[in-house]
């Protein structure tokens, strides 16, 4: 470094001397001693300047090498106010900012790793090349051979549903979900995969084994209790009706017997609905899926409730009917329509009419039951399809509802591969929608 600076200074000075010599030829030979003295003095000063500047530049080169190697704590500590000192101060300030940013990044990364490792759910990040980038401790414990960084994902997890969800999220750049049952024997996982901005995806696996076991125990308990209640309730209802036939017209005996009969009838409806819901939820009830025209489903629903609607002065009609057939169990979907129309007649008969219809949507048909009654407040819409949820509890009990009709309709539609929802404008009526896939 010193030699290069010295040679450059010497070359510059020599060029100046040669230029001066050519310019001032008129000088006599007496000029040369002065020029020689000036040359020697300039040479000495150039050498002194070169040897004083070279170490400072060498320190800057060493500093740059340390920063490039990742040592952001390196500093020049140059106190001079000249140009090299100003450059050194700027480089020190840049290194300080880099050190602060890198420290903050490391702290954030450690916090994120601590947070992910404290989760009970397994988390794994996959790069765009289908290789494992990172996994938390729950994922390491989940996989028998533990996750290996930079290994292909298929070498760590071989469940086809999991791999398909990861591929869908990576290629389509959208969140995908799946159920994985072959990652570990006897355990079921809910998989949610989201794409990463830089490519690849991150997957979260939630263990549903215990939840499903508890849910199955609950369904079995409800089904068993409901089944056991059917026989005594039928006996109570039968004996009560027999006593009613022979009871005197006057007195409170007939009134009490009628209350017993109505209560037994309501409990019978409740046990039947509980059994139906338990069978549908557990998958025990098998559906006979066939190609059915939407118009047939709509007309059957209208025929079943026409007389009841006429008795309540309600107009019941079909507005639209999609032409494409759907895959459906006729009796099960009729039960869905029965629950929806029955609710409309109970709670929205004041609207004067109920409209049924079906409109085509991509790969499916959307059915609807629309009423023009008082409507449903928006805070209730999200919970309408829960078991025993009632918007107006007092009115529901008076009408003899069990609070299970919409829950049964929801699970029947879901078992068909469709979805159900509701929308409502207060004082303008409500509309219940459900979809059924097109017949294959």
Short mmCIF file of C-alpha atoms in Angstrom, two decimals:
data_model
loop_
_atom_site.label_atom_id
_atom_site.label_comp_id
_atom_site.label_asym_id
_atom_site.label_seq_id
_atom_site.Cartn_x
_atom_site.Cartn_y
_atom_site.Cartn_z
CA UNK A 1 0.00 0.00 0.00
CA UNK A 2 2.78 2.44 0.95
CA UNK A 3 4.81 1.61 -2.17
CA UNK A 4 1.81 2.18 -4.45
CA UNK A 5 1.12 5.61 -2.94
CA UNK A 6 4.77 6.58 -3.07
CA UNK A 7 5.14 5.57 -6.73
CA UNK A 8 2.00 7.50 -7.66
CA UNK A 9 3.30 10.63 -5.94
CA UNK A 10 6.67 10.26 -7.61
CA UNK A 11 5.10 9.80 -11.03
CA UNK A 12 2.91 12.86 -10.56
CA UNK A 13 5.84 14.99 -9.46
CA UNK A 14 8.01 13.76 -12.37
CA UNK A 15 5.23 14.67 -14.79
CA UNK A 16 5.14 18.18 -13.32
CA UNK A 17 8.92 18.55 -13.70
CA UNK A 18 8.93 17.37 -17.31
CA UNK A 19 6.07 19.75 -18.14
CA UNK A 20 7.89 22.65 -16.51
CA UNK A 21 11.12 21.78 -18.35
CA UNK A 22 9.44 21.75 -21.73
CA UNK A 23 7.61 24.97 -20.99
CA UNK A 24 10.59 26.93 -19.77
CA UNK A 25 13.27 26.06 -22.36
CA UNK A 26 14.39 29.66 -22.35
CA UNK A 27 15.97 29.12 -18.97
CA UNK A 28 19.68 28.60 -19.00
CA UNK A 29 21.54 25.70 -17.61
CA UNK A 30 21.60 27.53 -14.26
CA UNK A 31 17.91 26.59 -13.77
CA UNK A 32 18.67 22.91 -13.43
CA UNK A 33 20.25 23.05 -9.95
CA UNK A 34 17.15 24.81 -8.61
CA UNK A 35 14.89 22.32 -10.25
CA UNK A 36 16.93 19.49 -8.81
CA UNK A 37 16.62 20.96 -5.33
CA UNK A 38 12.85 21.42 -5.77
CA UNK A 39 12.56 17.84 -6.97
CA UNK A 40 14.40 16.49 -3.95
CA UNK A 41 12.29 18.57 -1.52
CA UNK A 42 9.02 17.52 -3.20
CA UNK A 43 10.16 13.92 -3.19
CA UNK A 44 10.83 14.06 0.53
CA UNK A 45 7.45 15.62 1.32
CA UNK A 46 5.62 13.11 -0.93
CA UNK A 47 7.33 10.23 0.84
CA UNK A 48 6.42 11.63 4.25
CA UNK A 49 2.77 12.12 3.21
CA UNK A 50 2.59 8.64 1.65
CA UNK A 51 3.99 6.93 4.72
CA UNK A 52 1.60 8.83 7.02
CA UNK A 53 -1.53 8.15 4.89
CA UNK A 54 -0.91 4.49 4.05
CA UNK A 55 -1.45 3.10 7.60
CA UNK A 56 -4.77 4.91 7.89
CA UNK A 57 -5.97 3.48 4.59
CA UNK A 58 -4.70 0.06 5.65
CA UNK A 59 -6.82 0.28 8.82
CA UNK A 60 -9.88 1.12 6.67
CA UNK A 61 -9.22 -1.95 4.50
CA UNK A 62 -8.90 -4.17 7.60
CA UNK A 63 -12.07 -2.63 9.06
CA UNK A 64 -14.02 -3.39 5.87
CA UNK A 65 -12.80 -6.97 5.97
CA UNK A 66 -13.97 -7.43 9.58
CA UNK A 67 -17.43 -5.98 8.79
CA UNK A 68 -17.74 -8.19 5.70
CA UNK A 69 -16.94 -11.19 7.94
CA UNK A 70 -19.82 -10.28 10.27
CA UNK A 71 -17.89 -8.42 13.01
CA UNK A 72 -20.19 -5.41 13.36
CA UNK A 73 -18.46 -4.35 16.59
CA UNK A 74 -15.35 -3.25 14.63
CA UNK A 75 -14.52 0.49 14.85
CA UNK A 76 -11.90 2.81 13.27
CA UNK A 77 -11.86 5.51 15.99
CA UNK A 78 -10.28 8.05 13.65
CA UNK A 79 -9.84 11.46 15.30
CA UNK A 80 -8.50 13.39 12.30
CA UNK A 81 -10.76 15.96 10.63
CA UNK A 82 -9.44 15.53 7.11
CA UNK A 83 -11.19 13.64 4.31
CA UNK A 84 -9.96 10.23 5.48
CA UNK A 85 -11.13 11.05 9.00
CA UNK A 86 -14.59 12.00 7.71
CA UNK A 87 -14.79 8.75 5.73
CA UNK A 88 -13.74 6.79 8.82
CA UNK A 89 -16.40 8.51 10.97
CA UNK A 90 -19.10 7.66 8.39
CA UNK A 91 -17.95 4.04 8.28
CA UNK A 92 -18.02 3.84 12.09
CA UNK A 93 -21.57 5.20 12.15
CA UNK A 94 -22.65 2.70 9.47
CA UNK A 95 -21.11 -0.20 11.42
CA UNK A 96 -22.91 0.99 14.59
CA UNK A 97 -26.28 1.02 12.80
CA UNK A 98 -25.60 -2.43 11.35
CA UNK A 99 -24.73 -3.76 14.81
CA UNK A 100 -27.94 -2.35 16.30
CA UNK A 101 -30.08 -3.75 13.46
CA UNK A 102 -28.43 -7.17 13.62
CA UNK A 103 -28.84 -7.31 17.41
CA UNK A 104 -32.54 -6.42 17.11
CA UNK A 105 -32.96 -9.07 14.39
CA UNK A 106 -31.28 -11.71 16.56
CA UNK A 107 -33.47 -10.77 19.54
CA UNK A 108 -36.62 -10.96 17.42
CA UNK A 109 -35.56 -14.34 16.03
CA UNK A 110 -34.88 -15.73 19.52
CA UNK A 111 -38.27 -14.46 20.75
CA UNK A 112 -40.00 -16.07 17.76
CA UNK A 113 -38.21 -19.38 18.29
CA UNK A 114 -39.07 -19.32 22.02
CA UNK A 115 -42.71 -18.60 21.21
CA UNK A 116 -42.95 -21.37 18.61
CA UNK A 117 -41.16 -23.87 20.84
CA UNK A 118 -43.60 -23.13 23.67
CA UNK A 119 -46.57 -24.06 21.44
CA UNK A 120 -48.23 -27.42 21.89
CA UNK A 121 -49.03 -27.50 18.18
CA UNK A 122 -46.32 -28.74 15.83
CA UNK A 123 -44.93 -26.13 13.40
CA UNK A 124 -42.71 -26.81 10.39
CA UNK A 125 -41.44 -24.44 7.68
CA UNK A 126 -40.80 -25.75 4.18
CA UNK A 127 -38.83 -23.92 1.50
CA UNK A 128 -39.70 -23.51 -2.14
CA UNK A 129 -37.45 -26.50 -2.90
CA UNK A 130 -39.60 -28.78 -0.65
CA UNK A 131 -36.87 -28.97 1.97
CA UNK A 132 -37.31 -28.47 5.71
CA UNK A 133 -36.12 -25.04 6.84
CA UNK A 134 -37.17 -25.06 10.49
CA UNK A 135 -39.31 -26.99 12.97
CA UNK A 136 -40.24 -26.39 16.60
CA UNK A 137 -39.70 -28.84 19.45
CA UNK A 138 -43.27 -30.18 19.24
CA UNK A 139 -42.63 -31.17 15.62
CA UNK A 140 -39.32 -32.81 16.55
CA UNK A 141 -41.08 -34.89 19.20
CA UNK A 142 -43.91 -35.76 16.82
CA UNK A 143 -41.76 -37.34 14.13
CA UNK A 144 -39.98 -40.54 15.29
CA UNK A 145 -36.81 -39.83 13.28
CA UNK A 146 -36.90 -36.09 14.24
CA UNK A 147 -36.85 -33.37 11.63
CA UNK A 148 -33.61 -32.75 9.75
CA UNK A 149 -32.81 -29.33 8.36
CA UNK A 150 -32.39 -29.17 4.57
CA UNK A 151 -33.90 -32.67 4.21
CA UNK A 152 -36.74 -33.27 1.78
CA UNK A 153 -40.16 -32.93 3.43
CA UNK A 154 -41.25 -36.38 2.22
CA UNK A 155 -38.36 -37.88 4.22
CA UNK A 156 -39.82 -36.36 7.41
CA UNK A 157 -43.60 -36.65 6.90
CA UNK A 158 -45.10 -39.18 4.50
CA UNK A 159 -48.81 -38.55 5.04
CA UNK A 160 -50.34 -37.94 1.56
CA UNK A 161 -53.02 -35.51 2.79
CA UNK A 162 -50.39 -33.41 4.58
CA UNK A 163 -48.11 -33.35 1.54
CA UNK A 164 -51.02 -32.41 -0.74
CA UNK A 165 -51.97 -29.48 1.53
CA UNK A 166 -48.37 -28.20 1.54
CA UNK A 167 -48.17 -28.48 -2.25
CA UNK A 168 -51.48 -26.65 -2.69
CA UNK A 169 -50.43 -23.79 -0.39
CA UNK A 170 -47.03 -23.43 -2.13
CA UNK A 171 -48.32 -23.56 -5.69
CA UNK A 172 -51.64 -21.70 -5.38
CA UNK A 173 -50.39 -19.21 -2.74
CA UNK A 174 -53.42 -19.65 -0.49
CA UNK A 175 -54.16 -21.18 2.90
CA UNK A 176 -55.11 -24.86 2.72
CA UNK A 177 -56.37 -27.29 5.36
CA UNK A 178 -56.41 -31.06 5.66
CA UNK A 179 -56.75 -33.93 8.11
CA UNK A 180 -53.76 -36.20 8.51
CA UNK A 181 -54.31 -39.63 10.05
CA UNK A 182 -51.13 -41.49 9.12
CA UNK A 183 -48.39 -39.32 10.63
CA UNK A 184 -48.57 -41.34 13.83
CA UNK A 185 -50.63 -44.52 14.30
CA UNK A 186 -53.89 -43.90 16.13
CA UNK A 187 -53.61 -40.11 16.08
CA UNK A 188 -55.41 -37.55 13.92
CA UNK A 189 -54.13 -34.07 13.13
CA UNK A 190 -55.75 -30.97 11.71
CA UNK A 191 -53.26 -29.40 9.29
CA UNK A 192 -53.30 -25.70 8.34
CA UNK A 193 -50.74 -24.62 5.74
CA UNK A 194 -50.06 -20.99 4.75
CA UNK A 195 -47.71 -19.77 2.00
CA UNK A 196 -44.61 -17.73 2.92
CA UNK A 197 -43.82 -14.48 1.07
CA UNK A 198 -40.39 -15.73 -0.04
CA UNK A 199 -41.75 -19.04 -1.32
CA UNK A 200 -42.53 -22.31 0.39
CA UNK A 201 -45.03 -22.68 3.22
CA UNK A 202 -45.40 -23.04 6.98
CA UNK A 203 -47.62 -25.80 8.40
CA UNK A 204 -49.29 -26.06 11.81
CA UNK A 205 -50.43 -29.49 13.03
CA UNK A 206 -53.01 -29.65 15.82
CA UNK A 207 -53.60 -32.98 17.52
CA UNK A 208 -57.34 -33.77 17.46
CA UNK A 209 -57.11 -37.27 18.89
CA UNK A 210 -58.25 -36.46 22.42
CA UNK A 211 -60.85 -33.95 21.22
CA UNK A 212 -62.38 -36.50 18.87
CA UNK A 213 -62.34 -39.17 21.57
CA UNK A 214 -64.22 -36.88 23.99
CA UNK A 215 -66.63 -35.87 21.22
CA UNK A 216 -67.30 -39.50 20.35
CA UNK A 217 -67.92 -40.32 24.02
CA UNK A 218 -70.39 -37.44 24.23
CA UNK A 219 -72.22 -38.53 21.08
CA UNK A 220 -72.40 -42.13 22.25
CA UNK A 221 -73.73 -41.03 25.64
CA UNK A 222 -76.43 -38.84 24.06
CA UNK A 223 -77.40 -41.56 21.62
CA UNK A 224 -77.60 -44.22 24.34
CA UNK A 225 -79.62 -42.03 26.72
CA UNK A 226 -81.98 -40.98 23.92
CA UNK A 227 -82.46 -44.58 22.86
CA UNK A 228 -83.22 -45.67 26.42
CA UNK A 229 -85.74 -42.84 26.86
CA UNK A 230 -87.76 -43.74 23.77
CA UNK A 231 -89.53 -46.75 25.30
CA UNK A 232 -90.72 -45.15 28.58
CA UNK A 233 -91.76 -41.97 26.78
CA UNK A 234 -93.79 -43.95 24.28
CA UNK A 235 -95.46 -45.79 27.17
CA UNK A 236 -96.24 -42.55 29.00
CA UNK A 237 -97.72 -41.04 25.87
CA UNK A 238 -99.83 -44.11 25.12
CA UNK A 239 -101.20 -44.51 28.63
CA UNK A 240 -101.93 -40.77 28.86
CA UNK A 241 -103.94 -40.81 25.65
CA UNK A 242 -105.86 -43.84 26.93
CA UNK A 243 -106.69 -42.05 30.18
CA UNK A 244 -107.70 -38.94 28.25
CA UNK A 245 -110.28 -40.95 26.32
CA UNK A 246 -111.95 -42.06 29.54
CA UNK A 247 -111.40 -38.93 31.64
CA UNK A 248 -114.42 -36.80 32.60
CA UNK A 249 -114.89 -33.55 30.76
CA UNK A 250 -115.14 -31.53 33.96
CA UNK A 251 -112.43 -31.14 36.58
CA UNK A 252 -108.67 -30.80 36.42
CA UNK A 253 -107.92 -34.46 35.60
CA UNK A 254 -108.24 -34.00 31.86
CA UNK A 255 -106.19 -30.78 31.98
CA UNK A 256 -103.37 -32.51 33.88
CA UNK A 257 -103.39 -35.51 31.56
CA UNK A 258 -103.19 -33.21 28.53
CA UNK A 259 -100.15 -31.46 30.02
CA UNK A 260 -98.49 -34.85 30.59
CA UNK A 261 -99.24 -35.91 27.01
CA UNK A 262 -97.79 -32.71 25.53
CA UNK A 263 -94.66 -32.94 27.67
CA UNK A 264 -94.14 -36.59 26.72
CA UNK A 265 -94.64 -35.71 23.05
CA UNK A 266 -92.09 -32.89 23.27
CA UNK A 267 -89.56 -35.16 24.99
CA UNK A 268 -90.13 -37.78 22.30
CA UNK A 269 -89.38 -35.22 19.60
CA UNK A 270 -86.25 -34.16 21.49
CA UNK A 271 -84.93 -37.72 21.82
CA UNK A 272 -85.60 -38.39 18.14
CA UNK A 273 -83.72 -35.23 17.14
CA UNK A 274 -80.84 -36.11 19.46
CA UNK A 275 -80.59 -39.59 17.93
CA UNK A 276 -80.71 -38.17 14.41
CA UNK A 277 -78.03 -35.58 15.19
CA UNK A 278 -75.77 -38.15 16.87
CA UNK A 279 -76.04 -40.52 13.89
CA UNK A 280 -75.30 -37.77 11.36
CA UNK A 281 -72.38 -36.32 13.33
CA UNK A 282 -70.71 -39.66 13.88
CA UNK A 283 -71.08 -40.73 10.25
CA UNK A 284 -73.16 -43.70 11.35
CA UNK A 285 -76.05 -42.61 9.15
CA UNK A 286 -75.36 -43.56 5.55
CA UNK A 287 -76.73 -41.42 2.76
CA UNK A 288 -77.92 -42.78 -0.56
CA UNK A 289 -76.45 -40.14 -2.87
CA UNK A 290 -78.16 -40.05 -6.25
CA UNK A 291 -78.64 -37.59 -9.09
CA UNK A 292 -81.67 -35.45 -8.22
CA UNK A 293 -83.19 -32.49 -10.03
CA UNK A 294 -83.35 -29.37 -7.81
CA UNK A 295 -86.95 -28.78 -8.93
CA UNK A 296 -87.98 -32.17 -7.48
CA UNK A 297 -86.52 -31.28 -4.09
CA UNK A 298 -88.22 -27.89 -4.10
CA UNK A 299 -91.63 -29.20 -5.18
CA UNK A 300 -91.53 -31.96 -2.53
CA UNK A 301 -90.87 -29.38 0.18
CA UNK A 302 -93.74 -27.18 -1.03
CA UNK A 303 -96.14 -30.13 -1.21
CA UNK A 304 -95.33 -31.17 2.37
CA UNK A 305 -96.04 -27.75 3.87
CA UNK A 306 -98.70 -26.37 1.52
CA UNK A 307 -101.69 -27.17 3.77
CA UNK A 308 -99.94 -25.94 6.92
CA UNK A 309 -98.94 -22.71 5.18
CA UNK A 310 -102.50 -22.21 3.85
CA UNK A 311 -103.87 -22.65 7.37
CA UNK A 312 -101.58 -19.81 8.52
CA UNK A 313 -102.44 -17.63 5.51
CA UNK A 314 -98.87 -17.87 4.20
CA UNK A 315 -98.07 -18.14 0.50
CA UNK A 316 -95.50 -20.84 -0.19
CA UNK A 317 -93.98 -20.86 -3.67
CA UNK A 318 -90.94 -21.83 -5.75
CA UNK A 319 -89.20 -18.90 -7.43
CA UNK A 320 -86.15 -20.38 -9.20
CA UNK A 321 -85.03 -23.92 -10.00
CA UNK A 322 -81.54 -24.59 -11.33
CA UNK A 323 -81.55 -27.09 -14.24
CA UNK A 324 -78.39 -29.02 -13.35
CA UNK A 325 -78.95 -32.11 -11.15
CA UNK A 326 -77.24 -32.40 -7.78
CA UNK A 327 -75.90 -35.37 -5.84
CA UNK A 328 -78.18 -35.81 -2.84
CA UNK A 329 -80.02 -38.21 -0.59
CA UNK A 330 -83.63 -37.26 -1.36
CA UNK A 331 -85.03 -38.00 2.11
CA UNK A 332 -82.17 -36.32 3.96
CA UNK A 333 -82.39 -33.10 1.93
CA UNK A 334 -86.17 -33.16 2.36
CA UNK A 335 -85.50 -33.13 6.11
CA UNK A 336 -83.27 -30.08 5.66
CA UNK A 337 -86.02 -28.27 3.77
CA UNK A 338 -88.55 -29.37 6.40
CA UNK A 339 -86.49 -27.83 9.21
CA UNK A 340 -85.93 -24.59 7.33
CA UNK A 341 -89.55 -24.16 6.15
CA UNK A 342 -90.88 -25.16 9.57
CA UNK A 343 -88.74 -22.45 11.19
CA UNK A 344 -89.94 -19.90 8.65
CA UNK A 345 -93.58 -20.77 9.39
CA UNK A 346 -93.07 -20.59 13.14
CA UNK A 347 -91.09 -17.36 13.38
CA UNK A 348 -91.79 -15.48 10.15
CA UNK A 349 -95.41 -16.22 9.26
CA UNK A 350 -96.21 -12.53 9.72
CA UNK A 351 -94.36 -11.85 6.46
CA UNK A 352 -97.20 -13.44 4.49
CA UNK A 353 -95.07 -15.51 2.11
CA UNK A 354 -92.11 -17.88 1.95
CA UNK A 355 -90.05 -18.32 -1.22
CA UNK A 356 -87.96 -21.36 -2.10
CA UNK A 357 -85.45 -21.50 -4.93
CA UNK A 358 -82.20 -22.85 -6.34
CA UNK A 359 -79.53 -20.99 -8.32
CA UNK A 360 -76.47 -22.42 -10.08
CA UNK A 361 -72.99 -21.59 -8.78
CA UNK A 362 -69.59 -23.01 -9.86
CA UNK A 363 -69.56 -26.79 -9.32
CA UNK A 364 -72.71 -26.67 -7.15
CA UNK A 365 -76.28 -25.47 -6.74
CA UNK A 366 -77.28 -23.07 -3.97
CA UNK A 367 -80.76 -23.60 -2.49
CA UNK A 368 -82.49 -20.96 -0.39
CA UNK A 369 -85.53 -20.51 1.84
CA UNK A 370 -86.53 -16.87 2.18
CA UNK A 371 -89.10 -15.35 4.51
CA UNK A 372 -90.26 -11.77 4.97
CA UNK A 373 -90.81 -11.75 8.72
CA UNK A 374 -89.15 -9.75 11.50
CA UNK A 375 -85.65 -10.97 10.69
CA UNK A 376 -82.82 -12.06 13.00
CA UNK A 377 -80.47 -9.66 14.84
CA UNK A 378 -76.94 -9.83 13.41
CA UNK A 379 -75.35 -10.91 16.72
CA UNK A 380 -77.26 -14.22 16.52
CA UNK A 381 -76.38 -15.20 12.95
CA UNK A 382 -73.00 -16.76 13.78
CA UNK A 383 -74.55 -19.15 16.35
CA UNK A 384 -77.81 -20.13 14.65
CA UNK A 385 -76.59 -23.62 13.75
CA UNK A 386 -75.36 -24.54 17.24
CA UNK A 387 -77.19 -27.20 19.24
CA UNK A 388 -80.02 -25.84 21.41
CA UNK A 389 -79.30 -22.24 20.41
CA UNK A 390 -82.47 -20.15 20.28
CA UNK A 391 -82.89 -16.53 19.27
CA UNK A 392 -86.17 -16.21 21.20
CA UNK A 393 -86.09 -18.88 23.90
CA UNK A 394 -89.59 -18.24 25.26
CA UNK A 395 -91.22 -18.33 21.83
CA UNK A 396 -89.28 -21.45 20.83
CA UNK A 397 -90.56 -23.38 23.84
CA UNK A 398 -94.12 -22.27 23.17
CA UNK A 399 -93.91 -23.51 19.59
CA UNK A 400 -92.55 -26.88 20.70
CA UNK A 401 -89.14 -26.53 19.04
CA UNK A 402 -86.21 -28.62 20.29
CA UNK A 403 -83.42 -26.24 19.23
CA UNK A 404 -81.79 -28.98 17.14
CA UNK A 405 -83.41 -28.49 13.72
CA UNK A 406 -80.77 -26.16 12.28
CA UNK A 407 -77.92 -28.21 13.77
CA UNK A 408 -79.31 -31.33 12.08
CA UNK A 409 -79.69 -29.44 8.78
CA UNK A 410 -76.10 -28.21 9.03
CA UNK A 411 -74.61 -31.66 9.55
CA UNK A 412 -76.72 -33.25 6.80
CA UNK A 413 -75.56 -30.59 4.32
CA UNK A 414 -71.93 -30.96 5.44
CA UNK A 415 -72.17 -34.74 5.00
CA UNK A 416 -73.19 -34.05 1.38
CA UNK A 417 -70.08 -31.92 0.86
CA UNK A 418 -71.98 -28.63 0.99
CA UNK A 419 -72.23 -25.63 3.30
CA UNK A 420 -75.07 -23.75 4.99
CA UNK A 421 -75.39 -20.14 6.08
CA UNK A 422 -77.95 -17.47 6.95
CA UNK A 423 -78.32 -13.79 6.27
CA UNK A 424 -80.92 -11.41 7.60
CA UNK A 425 -81.97 -7.77 7.63
CA UNK A 426 -83.86 -6.80 10.74
CA UNK A 427 -87.55 -6.19 9.93
CA UNK A 428 -86.96 -7.33 6.34
CA UNK A 429 -86.87 -11.09 6.74
CA UNK A 430 -84.23 -13.82 6.66
CA UNK A 431 -82.77 -16.12 4.03
CA UNK A 432 -81.17 -19.50 4.68
CA UNK A 433 -78.79 -20.80 1.99
CA UNK A 434 -77.24 -24.23 1.56
CA UNK A 435 -75.20 -25.71 -1.29
CA UNK A 436 -75.09 -29.19 -2.80
CA UNK A 437 -72.42 -30.32 -5.27
CA UNK A 438 -73.40 -31.13 -8.83
CA UNK A 439 -74.11 -34.77 -9.62
CA UNK A 440 -71.01 -36.55 -10.90
#
